[in-house]
Structure formats: C-alpha cells, structure tokens
Short mmCIF file of C-alpha atoms in Angstrom, two decimals:
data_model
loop_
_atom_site.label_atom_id
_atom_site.label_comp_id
_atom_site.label_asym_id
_atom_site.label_seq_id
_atom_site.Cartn_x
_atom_site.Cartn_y
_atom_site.Cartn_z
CA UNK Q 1 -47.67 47.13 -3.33
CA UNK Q 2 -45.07 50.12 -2.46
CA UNK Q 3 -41.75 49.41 -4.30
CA UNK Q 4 -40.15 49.29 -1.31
CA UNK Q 5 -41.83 46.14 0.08
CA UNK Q 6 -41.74 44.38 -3.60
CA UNK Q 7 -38.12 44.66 -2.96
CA UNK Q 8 -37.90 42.80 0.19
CA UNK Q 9 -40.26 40.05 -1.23
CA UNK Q 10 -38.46 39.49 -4.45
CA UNK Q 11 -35.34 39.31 -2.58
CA UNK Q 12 -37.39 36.74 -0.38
CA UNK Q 13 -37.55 34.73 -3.44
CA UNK Q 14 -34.37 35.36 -4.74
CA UNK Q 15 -33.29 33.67 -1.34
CA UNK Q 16 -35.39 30.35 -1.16
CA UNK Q 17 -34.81 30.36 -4.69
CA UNK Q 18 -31.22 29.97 -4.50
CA UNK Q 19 -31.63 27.33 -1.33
CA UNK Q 20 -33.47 25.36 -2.52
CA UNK Q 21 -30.96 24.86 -6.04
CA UNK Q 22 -30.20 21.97 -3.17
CA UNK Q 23 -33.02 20.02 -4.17
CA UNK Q 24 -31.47 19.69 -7.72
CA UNK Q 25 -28.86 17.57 -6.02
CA UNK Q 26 -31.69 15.23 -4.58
CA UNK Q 27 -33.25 14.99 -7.62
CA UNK Q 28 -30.45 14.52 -9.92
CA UNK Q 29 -29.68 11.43 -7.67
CA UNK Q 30 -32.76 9.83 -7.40
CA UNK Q 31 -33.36 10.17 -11.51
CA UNK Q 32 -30.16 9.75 -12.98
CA UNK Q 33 -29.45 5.92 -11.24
CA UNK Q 34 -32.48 4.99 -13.27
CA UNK Q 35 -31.13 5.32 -16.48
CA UNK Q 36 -27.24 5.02 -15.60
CA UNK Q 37 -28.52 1.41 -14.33
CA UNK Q 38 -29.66 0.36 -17.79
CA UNK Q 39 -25.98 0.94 -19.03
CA UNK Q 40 -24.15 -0.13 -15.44
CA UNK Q 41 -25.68 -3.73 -16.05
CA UNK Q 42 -24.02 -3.81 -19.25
CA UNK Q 43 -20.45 -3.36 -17.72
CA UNK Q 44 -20.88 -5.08 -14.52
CA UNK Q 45 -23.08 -8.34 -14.12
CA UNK Q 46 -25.06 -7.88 -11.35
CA UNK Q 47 -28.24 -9.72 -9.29
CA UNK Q 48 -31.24 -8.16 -8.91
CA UNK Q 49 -30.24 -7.76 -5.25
CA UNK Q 50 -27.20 -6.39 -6.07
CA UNK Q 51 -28.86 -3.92 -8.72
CA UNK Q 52 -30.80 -2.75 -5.16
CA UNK Q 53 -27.60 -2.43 -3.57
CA UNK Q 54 -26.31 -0.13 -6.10
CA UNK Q 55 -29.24 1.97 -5.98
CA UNK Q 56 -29.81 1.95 -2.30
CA UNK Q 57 -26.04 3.19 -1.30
CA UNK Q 58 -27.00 6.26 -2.24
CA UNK Q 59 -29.46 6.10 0.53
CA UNK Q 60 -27.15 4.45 3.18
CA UNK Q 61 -24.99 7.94 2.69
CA UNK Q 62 -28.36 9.86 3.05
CA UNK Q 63 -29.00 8.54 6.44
CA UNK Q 64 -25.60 8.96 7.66
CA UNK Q 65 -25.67 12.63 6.81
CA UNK Q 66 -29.32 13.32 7.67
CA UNK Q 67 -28.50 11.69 11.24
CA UNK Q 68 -24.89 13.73 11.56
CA UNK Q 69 -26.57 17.38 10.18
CA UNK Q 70 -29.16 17.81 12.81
CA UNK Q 71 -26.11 18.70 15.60
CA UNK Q 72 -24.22 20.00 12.81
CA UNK Q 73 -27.01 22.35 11.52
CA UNK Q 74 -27.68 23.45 15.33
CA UNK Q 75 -23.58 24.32 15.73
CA UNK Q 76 -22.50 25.56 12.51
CA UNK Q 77 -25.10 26.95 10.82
CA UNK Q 78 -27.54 26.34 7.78
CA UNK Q 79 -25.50 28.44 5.51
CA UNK Q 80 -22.14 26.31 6.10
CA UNK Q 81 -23.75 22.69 5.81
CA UNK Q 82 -25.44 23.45 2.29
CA UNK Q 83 -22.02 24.94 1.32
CA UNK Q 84 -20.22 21.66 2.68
CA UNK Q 85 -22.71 19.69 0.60
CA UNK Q 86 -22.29 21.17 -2.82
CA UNK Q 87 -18.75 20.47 -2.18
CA UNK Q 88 -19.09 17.14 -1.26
CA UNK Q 89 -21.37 16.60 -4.02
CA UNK Q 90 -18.81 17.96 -6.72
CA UNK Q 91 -16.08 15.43 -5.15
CA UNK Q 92 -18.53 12.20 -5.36
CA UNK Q 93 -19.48 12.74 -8.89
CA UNK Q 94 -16.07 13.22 -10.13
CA UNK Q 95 -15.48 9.78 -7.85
CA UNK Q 96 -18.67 8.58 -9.72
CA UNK Q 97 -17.73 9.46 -13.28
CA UNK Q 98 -14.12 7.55 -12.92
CA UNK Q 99 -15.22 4.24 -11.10
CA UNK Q 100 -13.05 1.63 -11.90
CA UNK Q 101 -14.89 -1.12 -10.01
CA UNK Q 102 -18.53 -2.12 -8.52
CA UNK Q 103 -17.57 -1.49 -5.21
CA UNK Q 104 -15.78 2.11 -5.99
CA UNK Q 105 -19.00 2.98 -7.57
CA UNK Q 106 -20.97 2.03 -4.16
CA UNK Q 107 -18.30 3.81 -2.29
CA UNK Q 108 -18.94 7.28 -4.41
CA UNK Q 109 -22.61 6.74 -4.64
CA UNK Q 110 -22.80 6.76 -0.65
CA UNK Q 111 -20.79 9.90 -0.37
CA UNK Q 112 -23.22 11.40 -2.41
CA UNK Q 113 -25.99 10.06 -0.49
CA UNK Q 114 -24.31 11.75 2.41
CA UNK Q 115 -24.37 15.39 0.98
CA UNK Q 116 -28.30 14.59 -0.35
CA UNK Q 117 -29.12 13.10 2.82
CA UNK Q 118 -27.63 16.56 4.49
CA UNK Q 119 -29.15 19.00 1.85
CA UNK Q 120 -32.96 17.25 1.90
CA UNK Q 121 -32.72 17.99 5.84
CA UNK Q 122 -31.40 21.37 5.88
CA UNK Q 123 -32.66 23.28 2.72
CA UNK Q 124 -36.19 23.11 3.82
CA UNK Q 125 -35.48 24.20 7.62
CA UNK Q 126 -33.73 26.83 6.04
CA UNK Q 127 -36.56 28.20 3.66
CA UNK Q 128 -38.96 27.80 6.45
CA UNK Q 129 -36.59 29.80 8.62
CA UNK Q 130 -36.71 32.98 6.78
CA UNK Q 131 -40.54 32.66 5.47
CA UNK Q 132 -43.11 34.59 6.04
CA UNK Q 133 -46.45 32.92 7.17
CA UNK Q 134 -48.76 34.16 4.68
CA UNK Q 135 -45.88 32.55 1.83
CA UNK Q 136 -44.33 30.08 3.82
CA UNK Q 137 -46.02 26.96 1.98
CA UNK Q 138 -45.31 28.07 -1.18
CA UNK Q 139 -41.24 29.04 -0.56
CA UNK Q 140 -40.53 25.85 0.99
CA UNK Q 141 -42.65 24.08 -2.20
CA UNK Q 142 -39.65 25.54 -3.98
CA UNK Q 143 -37.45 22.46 -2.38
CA UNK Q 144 -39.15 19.91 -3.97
CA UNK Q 145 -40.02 22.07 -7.48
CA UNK Q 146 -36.12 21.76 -7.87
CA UNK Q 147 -36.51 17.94 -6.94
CA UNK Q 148 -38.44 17.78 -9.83
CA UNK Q 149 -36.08 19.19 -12.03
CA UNK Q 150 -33.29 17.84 -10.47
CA UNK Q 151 -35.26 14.37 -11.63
CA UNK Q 152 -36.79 15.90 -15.21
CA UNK Q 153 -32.73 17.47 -15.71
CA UNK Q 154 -31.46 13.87 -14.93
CA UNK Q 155 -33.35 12.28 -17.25
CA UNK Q 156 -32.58 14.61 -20.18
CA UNK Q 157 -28.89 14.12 -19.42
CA UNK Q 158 -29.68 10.23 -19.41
CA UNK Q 159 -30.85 10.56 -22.84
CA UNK Q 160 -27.99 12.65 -24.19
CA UNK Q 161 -25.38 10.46 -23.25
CA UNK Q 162 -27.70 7.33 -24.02
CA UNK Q 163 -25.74 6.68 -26.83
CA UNK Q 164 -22.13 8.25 -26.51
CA UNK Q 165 -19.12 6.08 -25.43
CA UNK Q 166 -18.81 5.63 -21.68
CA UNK Q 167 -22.38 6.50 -21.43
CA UNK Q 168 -23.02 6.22 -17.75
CA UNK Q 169 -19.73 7.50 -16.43
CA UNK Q 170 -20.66 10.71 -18.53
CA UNK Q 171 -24.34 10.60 -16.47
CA UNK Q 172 -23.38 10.62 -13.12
CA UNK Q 173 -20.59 12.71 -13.42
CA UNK Q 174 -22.70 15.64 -14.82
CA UNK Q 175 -24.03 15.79 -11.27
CA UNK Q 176 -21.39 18.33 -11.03
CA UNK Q 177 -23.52 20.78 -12.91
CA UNK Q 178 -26.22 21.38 -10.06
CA UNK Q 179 -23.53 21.28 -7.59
CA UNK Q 180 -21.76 24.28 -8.51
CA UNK Q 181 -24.57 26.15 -9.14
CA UNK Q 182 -25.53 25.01 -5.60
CA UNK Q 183 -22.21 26.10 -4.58
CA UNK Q 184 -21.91 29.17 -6.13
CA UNK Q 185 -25.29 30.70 -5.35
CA UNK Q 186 -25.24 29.74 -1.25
CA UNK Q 187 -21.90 31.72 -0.31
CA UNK Q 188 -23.66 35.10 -1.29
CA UNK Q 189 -26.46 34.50 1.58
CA UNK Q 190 -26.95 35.23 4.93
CA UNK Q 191 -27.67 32.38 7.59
CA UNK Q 192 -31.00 31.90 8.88
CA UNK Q 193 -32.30 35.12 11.54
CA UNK Q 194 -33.44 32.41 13.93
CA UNK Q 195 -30.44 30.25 14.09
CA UNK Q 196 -28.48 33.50 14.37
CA UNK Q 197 -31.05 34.78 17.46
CA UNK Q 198 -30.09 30.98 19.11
CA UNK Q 199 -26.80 31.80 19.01
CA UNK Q 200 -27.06 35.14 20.32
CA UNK Q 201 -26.01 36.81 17.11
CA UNK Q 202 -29.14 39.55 16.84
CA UNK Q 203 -26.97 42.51 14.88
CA UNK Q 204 -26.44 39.67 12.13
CA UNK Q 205 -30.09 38.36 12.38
CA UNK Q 206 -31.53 41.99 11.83
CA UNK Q 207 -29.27 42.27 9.01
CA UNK Q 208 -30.64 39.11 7.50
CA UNK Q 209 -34.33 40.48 8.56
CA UNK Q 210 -33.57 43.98 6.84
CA UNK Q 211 -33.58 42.20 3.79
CA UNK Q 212 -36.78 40.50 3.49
CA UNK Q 213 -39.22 42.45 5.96
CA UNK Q 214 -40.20 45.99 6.62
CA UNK Q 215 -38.35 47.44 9.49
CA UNK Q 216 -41.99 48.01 11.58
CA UNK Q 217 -41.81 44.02 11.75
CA UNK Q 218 -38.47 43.12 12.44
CA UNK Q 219 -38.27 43.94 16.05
CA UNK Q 220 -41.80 42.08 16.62
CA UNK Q 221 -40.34 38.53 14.90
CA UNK Q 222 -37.34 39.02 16.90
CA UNK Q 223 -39.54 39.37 20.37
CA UNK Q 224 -41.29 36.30 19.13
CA UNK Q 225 -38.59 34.65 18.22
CA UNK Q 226 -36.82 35.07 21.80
CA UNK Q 227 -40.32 33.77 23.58
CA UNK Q 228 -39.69 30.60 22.14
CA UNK Q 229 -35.79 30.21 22.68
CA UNK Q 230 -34.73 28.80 26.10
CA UNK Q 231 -31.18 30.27 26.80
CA UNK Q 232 -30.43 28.87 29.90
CA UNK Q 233 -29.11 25.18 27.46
CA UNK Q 234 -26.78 24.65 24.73
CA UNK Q 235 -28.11 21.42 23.55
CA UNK Q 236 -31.12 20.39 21.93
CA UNK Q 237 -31.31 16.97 23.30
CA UNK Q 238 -31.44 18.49 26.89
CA UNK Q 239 -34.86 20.88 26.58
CA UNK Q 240 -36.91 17.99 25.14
CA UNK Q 241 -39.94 18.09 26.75
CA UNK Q 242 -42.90 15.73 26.71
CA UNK Q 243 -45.25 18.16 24.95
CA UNK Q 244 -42.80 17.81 22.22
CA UNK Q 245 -42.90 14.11 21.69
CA UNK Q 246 -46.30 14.44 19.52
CA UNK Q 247 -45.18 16.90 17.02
CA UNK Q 248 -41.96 14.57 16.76
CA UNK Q 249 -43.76 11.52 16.26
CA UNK Q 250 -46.20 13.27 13.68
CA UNK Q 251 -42.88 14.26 11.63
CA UNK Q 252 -41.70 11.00 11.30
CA UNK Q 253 -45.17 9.39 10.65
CA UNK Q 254 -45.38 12.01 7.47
CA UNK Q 255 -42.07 10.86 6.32
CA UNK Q 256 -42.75 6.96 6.48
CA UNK Q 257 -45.83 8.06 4.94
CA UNK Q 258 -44.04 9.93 2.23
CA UNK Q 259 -41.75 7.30 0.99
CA UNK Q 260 -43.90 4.18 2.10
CA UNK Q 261 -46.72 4.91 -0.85
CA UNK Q 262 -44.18 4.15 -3.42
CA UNK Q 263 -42.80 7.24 -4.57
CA UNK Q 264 -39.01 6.25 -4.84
CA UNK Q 265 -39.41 2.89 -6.41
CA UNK Q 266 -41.52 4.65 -9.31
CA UNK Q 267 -38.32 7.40 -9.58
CA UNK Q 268 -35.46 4.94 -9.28
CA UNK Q 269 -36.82 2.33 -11.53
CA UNK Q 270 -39.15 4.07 -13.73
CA UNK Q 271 -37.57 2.65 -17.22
CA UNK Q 272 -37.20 -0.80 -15.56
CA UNK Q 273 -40.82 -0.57 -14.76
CA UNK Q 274 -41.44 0.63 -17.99
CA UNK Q 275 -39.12 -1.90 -19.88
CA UNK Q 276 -40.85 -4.68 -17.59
CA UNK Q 277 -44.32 -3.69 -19.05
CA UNK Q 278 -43.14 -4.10 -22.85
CA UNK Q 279 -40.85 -1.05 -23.67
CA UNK Q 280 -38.02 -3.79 -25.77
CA UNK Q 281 -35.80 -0.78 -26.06
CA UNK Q 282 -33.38 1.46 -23.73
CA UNK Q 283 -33.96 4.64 -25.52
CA UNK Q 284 -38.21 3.77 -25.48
CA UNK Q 285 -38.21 3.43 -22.02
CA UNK Q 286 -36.09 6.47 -21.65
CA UNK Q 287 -38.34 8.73 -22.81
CA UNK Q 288 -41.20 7.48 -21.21
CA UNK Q 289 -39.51 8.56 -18.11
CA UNK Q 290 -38.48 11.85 -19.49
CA UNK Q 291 -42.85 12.52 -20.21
CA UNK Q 292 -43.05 10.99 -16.51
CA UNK Q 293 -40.34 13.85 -15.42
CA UNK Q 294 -42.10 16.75 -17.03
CA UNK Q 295 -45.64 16.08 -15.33
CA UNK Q 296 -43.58 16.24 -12.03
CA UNK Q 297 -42.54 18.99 -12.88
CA UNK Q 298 -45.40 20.87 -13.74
CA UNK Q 299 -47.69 19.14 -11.15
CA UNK Q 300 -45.33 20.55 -8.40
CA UNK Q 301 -46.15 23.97 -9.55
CA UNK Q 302 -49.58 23.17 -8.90
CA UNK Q 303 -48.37 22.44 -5.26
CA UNK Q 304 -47.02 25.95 -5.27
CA UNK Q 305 -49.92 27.83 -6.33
CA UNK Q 306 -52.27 26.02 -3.49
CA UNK Q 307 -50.32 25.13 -0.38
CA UNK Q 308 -50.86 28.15 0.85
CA UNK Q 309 -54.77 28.75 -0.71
CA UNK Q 310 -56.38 25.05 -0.23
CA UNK Q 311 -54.19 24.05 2.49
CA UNK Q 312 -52.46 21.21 3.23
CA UNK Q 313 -54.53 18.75 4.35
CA UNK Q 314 -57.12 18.99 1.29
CA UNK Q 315 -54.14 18.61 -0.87
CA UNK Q 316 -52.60 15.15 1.17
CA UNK Q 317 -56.40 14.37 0.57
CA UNK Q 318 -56.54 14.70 -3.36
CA UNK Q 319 -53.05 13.67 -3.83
CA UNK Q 320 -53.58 10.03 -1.70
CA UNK Q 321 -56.85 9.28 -3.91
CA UNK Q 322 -55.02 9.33 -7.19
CA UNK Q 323 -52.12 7.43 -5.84
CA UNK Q 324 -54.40 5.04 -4.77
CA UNK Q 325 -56.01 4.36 -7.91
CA UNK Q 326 -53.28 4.60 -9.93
CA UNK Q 327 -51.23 1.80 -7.41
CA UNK Q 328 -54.71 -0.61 -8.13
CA UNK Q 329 -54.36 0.29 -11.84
CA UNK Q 330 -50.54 -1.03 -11.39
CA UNK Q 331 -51.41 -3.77 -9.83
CA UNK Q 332 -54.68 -5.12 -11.66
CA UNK Q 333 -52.27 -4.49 -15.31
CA UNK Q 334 -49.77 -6.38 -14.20
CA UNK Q 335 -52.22 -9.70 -12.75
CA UNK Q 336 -54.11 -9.64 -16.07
CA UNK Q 337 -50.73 -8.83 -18.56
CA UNK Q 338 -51.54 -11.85 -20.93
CA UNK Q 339 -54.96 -10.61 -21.71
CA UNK Q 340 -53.63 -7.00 -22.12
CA UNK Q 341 -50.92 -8.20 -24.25
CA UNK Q 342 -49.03 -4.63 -25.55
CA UNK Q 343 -51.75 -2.73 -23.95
CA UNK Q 344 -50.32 -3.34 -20.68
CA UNK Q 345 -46.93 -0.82 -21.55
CA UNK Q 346 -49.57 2.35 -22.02
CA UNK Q 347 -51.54 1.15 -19.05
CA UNK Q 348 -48.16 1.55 -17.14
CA UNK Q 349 -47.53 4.76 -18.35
CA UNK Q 350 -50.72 6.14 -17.83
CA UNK Q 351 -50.46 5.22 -14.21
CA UNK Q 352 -47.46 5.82 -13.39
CA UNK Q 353 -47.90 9.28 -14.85
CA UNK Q 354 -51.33 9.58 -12.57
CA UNK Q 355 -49.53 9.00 -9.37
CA UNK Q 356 -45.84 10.94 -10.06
CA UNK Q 357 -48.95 14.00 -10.74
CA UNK Q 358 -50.90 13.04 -7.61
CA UNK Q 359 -47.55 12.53 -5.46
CA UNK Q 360 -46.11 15.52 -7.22
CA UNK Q 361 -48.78 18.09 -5.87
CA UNK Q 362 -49.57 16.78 -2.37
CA UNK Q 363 -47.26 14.44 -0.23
CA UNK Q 364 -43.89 15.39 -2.37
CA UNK Q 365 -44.06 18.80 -1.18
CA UNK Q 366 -47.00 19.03 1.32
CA UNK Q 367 -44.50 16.16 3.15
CA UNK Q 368 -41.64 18.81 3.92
CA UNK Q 369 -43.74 21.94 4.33
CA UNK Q 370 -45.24 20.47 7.34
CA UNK Q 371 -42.57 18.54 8.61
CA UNK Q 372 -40.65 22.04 8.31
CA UNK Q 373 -43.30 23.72 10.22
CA UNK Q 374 -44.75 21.53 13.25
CA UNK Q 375 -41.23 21.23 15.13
CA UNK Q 376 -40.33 22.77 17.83
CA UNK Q 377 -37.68 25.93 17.11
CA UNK Q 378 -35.74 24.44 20.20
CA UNK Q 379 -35.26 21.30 19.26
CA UNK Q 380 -36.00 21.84 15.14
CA UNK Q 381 -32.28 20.83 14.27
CA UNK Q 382 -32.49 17.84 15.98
CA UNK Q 383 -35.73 16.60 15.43
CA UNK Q 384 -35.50 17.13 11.61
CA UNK Q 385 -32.34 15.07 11.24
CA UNK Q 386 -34.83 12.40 13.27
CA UNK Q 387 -37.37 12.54 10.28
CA UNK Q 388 -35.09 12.54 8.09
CA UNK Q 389 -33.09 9.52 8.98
CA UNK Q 390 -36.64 8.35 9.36
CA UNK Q 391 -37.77 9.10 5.79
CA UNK Q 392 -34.39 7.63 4.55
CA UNK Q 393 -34.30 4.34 6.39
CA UNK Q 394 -37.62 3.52 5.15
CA UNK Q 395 -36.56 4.43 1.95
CA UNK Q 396 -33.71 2.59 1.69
CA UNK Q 397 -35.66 -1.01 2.67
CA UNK Q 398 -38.08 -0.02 0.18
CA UNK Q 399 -35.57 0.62 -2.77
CA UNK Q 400 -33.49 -2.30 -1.87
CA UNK Q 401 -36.44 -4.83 -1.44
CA UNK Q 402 -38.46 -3.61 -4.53
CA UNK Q 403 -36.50 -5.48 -7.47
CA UNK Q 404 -36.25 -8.76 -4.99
CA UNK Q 405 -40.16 -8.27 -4.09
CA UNK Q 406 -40.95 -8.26 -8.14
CA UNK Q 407 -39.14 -11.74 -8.74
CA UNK Q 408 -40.88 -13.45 -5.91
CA UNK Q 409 -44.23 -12.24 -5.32
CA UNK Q 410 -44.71 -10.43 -8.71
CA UNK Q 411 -45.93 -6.67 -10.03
CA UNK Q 412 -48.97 -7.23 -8.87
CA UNK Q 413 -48.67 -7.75 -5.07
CA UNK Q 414 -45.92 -5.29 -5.07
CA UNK Q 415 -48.24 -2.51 -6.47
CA UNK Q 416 -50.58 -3.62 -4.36
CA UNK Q 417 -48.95 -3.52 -1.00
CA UNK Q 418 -47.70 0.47 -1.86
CA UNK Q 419 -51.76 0.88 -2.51
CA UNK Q 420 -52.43 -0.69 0.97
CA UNK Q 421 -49.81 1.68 2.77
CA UNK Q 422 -51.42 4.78 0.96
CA UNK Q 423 -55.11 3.55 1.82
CA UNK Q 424 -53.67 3.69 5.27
CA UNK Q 425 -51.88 6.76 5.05
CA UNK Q 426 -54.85 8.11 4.47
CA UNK Q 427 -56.37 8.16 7.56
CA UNK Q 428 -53.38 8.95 9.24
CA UNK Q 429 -53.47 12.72 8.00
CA UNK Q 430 -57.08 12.70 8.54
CA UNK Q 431 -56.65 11.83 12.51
CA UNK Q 432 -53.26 13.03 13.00
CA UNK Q 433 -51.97 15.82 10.73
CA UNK Q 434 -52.61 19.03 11.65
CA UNK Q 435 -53.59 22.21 9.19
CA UNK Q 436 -50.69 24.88 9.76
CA UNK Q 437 -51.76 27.10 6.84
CA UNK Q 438 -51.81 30.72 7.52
CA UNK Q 439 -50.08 29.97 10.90
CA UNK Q 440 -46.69 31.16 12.11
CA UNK Q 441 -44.39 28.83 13.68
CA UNK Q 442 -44.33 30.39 17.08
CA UNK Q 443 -48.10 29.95 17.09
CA UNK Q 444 -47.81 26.29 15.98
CA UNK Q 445 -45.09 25.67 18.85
CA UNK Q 446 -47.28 27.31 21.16
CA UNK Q 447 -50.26 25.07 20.08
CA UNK Q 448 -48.82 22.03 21.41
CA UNK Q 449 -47.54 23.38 24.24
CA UNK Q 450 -51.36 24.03 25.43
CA UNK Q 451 -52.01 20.80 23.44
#
C-alpha cells in the first residue's frame, strides 16, 4: 500500500478510534452498578425491587436521551452531541460520587443514563458515517470493543476501591476518567461528510473526506451521497416513505433482539448471580466478574477480525447457539442446585462466561453494525433514536423485572425464558435480517427502495 493511502486509513482509525472512546461511557455504566450495588445495599436498605430501580434509572435517562438525540443529531451535528455527552457524563458522576440520599443517587444515575442513552445512538451513526465499505463492519465493532472495556475497566475499578472507605462513592465517581478522555479526544474531529452534505456544507465535508480517502474518490461519494439526499425538506419525519417502514421495523426487531436474550441482566448483576450460585464473599464474586470482563473483551476482537470476512449473519448464527446453550446450562444448574451442591458456582461461571463470549462476538456488535447500516440516510437520525429508545425500553423492563422474576418464579425459569427469546431470535435473523457485508450504504438504501 502507497504511503500516501496508509495515511488516510490510519487516520481512518485514529477517527473511529477516538468516537467510539464513547462506548467506554456505556460500558463503565452498565459494569460498575454491579459491584457499587454490593456496597450501596450496605448503606441504604433496599427491596429487591428497589435494588431494580436503582439499576434501571440509569436506563430511564438512556431512553430520554436516545429519544431527544435523533432531532438533535439531525440539527446540530454528531460532533456536538458526543461533546455534550462527555460533559454531561463528567457532571453526573461527580453528582454520583457525593450522593447524600437514595433518591439523589437515582436522580444522578438517570442523568447519566441520558448522556449513555445519547452516546450508544450517535457514536455508531457516526463511525458508520465516515467508513468505508470494505472496513465498515470492523470500525463500527470498535463501539462495542470500548463497551467491553468500558465494562472489563469498571470492574477493575470495582475491585480497587472494594475495600477503601467510601467504597462505592469512589466507583462511580471514577466514571469521570472515560469522560474526559471522551471529551478531550472528540473536539479535535471533524463532523460527519454526510451530515455536513445534508446541511449543504460540501467545502467542510471534502475537508473531512480529504482526510480519510484518496482525492480520485471523494467527488464520486459526494455524487452518491447527493442521490440519496432529498433537499426539497428539512425534517426527517416528513420524507418517510413506506418503503422505509421495513428497514425501520428490522432495526428495532435487532435491538429487542439484542437486549431480550439476556445480555444486560448477566452485566448488571453478574456478582449477584455469581454470589446467588455460592460465591459467600464480595471480593470472590468480584473477580469472577472481572475473568467474565476480560473474555468480553477479547471475544469482541474476534467480532472485529470477522464482521467484515464471515459476515454478519453467520456470526448472529454462531453467537445465538452458544447463548442458547449456555441460558439451558443456567437454567438446568439452578433446578438441580441441591444435587450440585458447590458445583453449581463453577457451573455458573462457566456459562455465564460461554454466553458474555458468544454475545460478545455476534449480537453485541453485529447488533449496531447493522442497525447502523440498513437505515435510510434521510431519515437515519431519526430512525436510530427509534431503535434506540427501542433497545432501551426493553432493557429497562428487563433489568427492573429480573431481581423480582428470581424471587418468584426462581433461576431456573428466568434463565429459561432469556433461552426461549434467543431460540426465537433465531429465526428472526434467519427470515428477516439482511447480509450488508461488502455493501455501501447507498446501495443498501437503494435495495429497499426496489424492495
């Protein structure tokens, strides 16, 4: 490759790198609660329903911003709402860190559900924005690679302050540390080339294209671009048209899909899980999670390396079998714990660690690469923020329900209802999800136009 065009692609890098620090913020939020709550209890008595509340704020905030970003995105830019959202996120976990009361912490928690619910919408569009085709799968994989250390970085920091004085104030507030790299990296950036070519802005867009693609392509994205825009509207509400319902619909069924299997009950409540099947100790069950944080890790690299090679559909396919079993491995533990006796804790972890690897390198990432990819560029703002409320409603009644469901139908049924949903996801993405790989997004839009 000439050095000239391994410039423009490690700059490439450099820039989805550096977007997608936003994921940290997701991740720090959905790992740290699970060890902060182990400490929380201990200053606060709280029901298991109001444990769920405390959890679930988080996600409350998430909707609110996710639902408010998908105008905002469309108006202001990508650039400024992942900017406004590191800075929100700094304020909350300084809010978080000082809590005085219950309700306080529920208050802070939702504003930092707001700025996650705003950075899991916008940091993929925006990766998927500037990508190249050929790449696209694996730069927007990048999002949820820094979910996974956002989570695996959470749960270090849980451990750290496991023991000091004021131990959980000290956890959430160090939410401040992916913030500002957030924060700090974003301002050097340009905004996306097609949000600038939808506001009529094409000296800034080929600026932004000068950066990451030869100069024979740039005036051939930006004709392909313009195809797709329809300039005669200002709003994205007002060009929906029916072709674009399916593609929609197909969005939001991937994100139901997403967080219906399971996924955020095993990341918010992995030590109570853990402490449930025998860990006696804090600290055990702590680093349980923290082996549990490193396989998602490294499984999302796998994610990386084959998006864009295998596919996607091939890897929702591997990725829903070994949730599958390890759900039935969950649930049959848990029905016959008296026989397994101490067994059943390194059942649990085996299984859990089975399906964080087999969410970690299909529907984690796989979820948002397609969902980042199958929309419409007219309405893409707007129907994001859709599947994104969509993924964080559903997630919410699943966090909030799962400590209730435990206590009155038991581990078993629990696990085994999240098997059922994945058994069914299944065949969703084999009838309904297409294969984008190695497709640009103007030729996916222009796919469902001809249906």
């Amino acid at each position: 490759m000439a050095p000239y065009a391994t410039r423009k692609k490690f700059w490439l890098y450099i820039i989805a790198a550096v977007a997608s620090l936003g994921g940290l913020l997701s991740g720090f939020d959905m790992g740290v609660i699970s060890g902060a709550l182990l400490y929380i209890k201990e200053t606060w008595e709280m029901s298991a329903l109001t444990q769920g509340w405390l959890v679930s704020s988080a996600i409350i905030g998430s909707m609110i911003g996710a639902a408010a970003n998908g105008i905002l995105s469309d108006i202001y830019g990508r650039k400024k709402i992942i900017i406004a959202t590191s800075l929100l996120f700094i304020i909350a976990s300084i809010m978080c860190g000082y809590a005085p009361s219950l309700n306080w912490l529920i208050f802070s928690r939702i504003l930092i559900g707001i700025a996650v619910g705003m950075v899991t919408f916008v940091v993929p569009l925006y990766i998927s924005e500037i990508s190249p085709q050929k790449i696209r799968g694996k730069l927007v994989s990048l999002f949820q690679l820094a979910i996974t250390v956002g989570i695996l970085f959470s749960y270090l920091i849980n451990r750290v302050f496991a023991n000091a004085e004021y131990n959980w104030r000290w956890m959430l507030a160090s939410g401040l540390i992916p913030a500002l790299v957030l924060f700090f990296g974003i301002i050097f950036l340009h905004d996306t080339p097609r949000w600038l070519l939808s506001k009529n802005r094409e000296k800034e867009a080929r600026e932004a294209f000068d950066k990451i693609l030869p100069k024979n392509q740039i005036n051939k994205q930006i004709n392909e671009i313009k195809s797709t825009l329809n300039t005669d509207t200002s709003t994205n509400v007002s060009v929906f048209k029916a072709w674009m319902l399916k593609p929609v619909l197909i969005g939001v069924g991937i994100m139901i899909m997403q967080i219906c299997t399971g996924i955020n009950t095993i990341i918010y409540y992995t030590t109570t899980i853990f402490q449930i099947s025998g860990f006696s100790s804090n600290i055990g069950a702590i680093y349980a999670t923290i082996g549990v944080g490193f396989i998602n890790f490294i499984m999302t690299l796998v994610a990386i390396a084959f998006a864009d090679k295998l596919g996607r559909k091939p890897l929702l396919y591997i990725g829903l079998s070994g949730m599958l079993v390890s759900l039935l491995s969950l649930s049959f533990a848990f029905e016959h714990q008296a026989l397994l006796g101490d067994n059943l804790k390194w059942i649990a972890i085996g299984s859990v660690a089975i399906y964080i690897a087999s969410f970690a390198m299909s529907l984690g990432p796989v979820g948002w690469i397609l969902v980042s990819e199958i929309l419409p560029l007219k309405i893409r703002g707007f129907a994001m923020s859709l599947c994104t409320v969509a993924n964080f409603s559903f997630n919410f009644l699943v966090v909030l329900s799962f400590l209730p469901l435990i206590n009155s139908i038991g581990e078993s049924y629990t696990f085994l209802t999240f098997a059922t949903i994945t058994l069914l996801s299944f065949f969703f993405v084999h009838f309904y999800v297409p294969e984008t790989k190695g497709t640009s997004l103007e030729e996916i839009e222009k796919s469902w136009q001809k249906n």
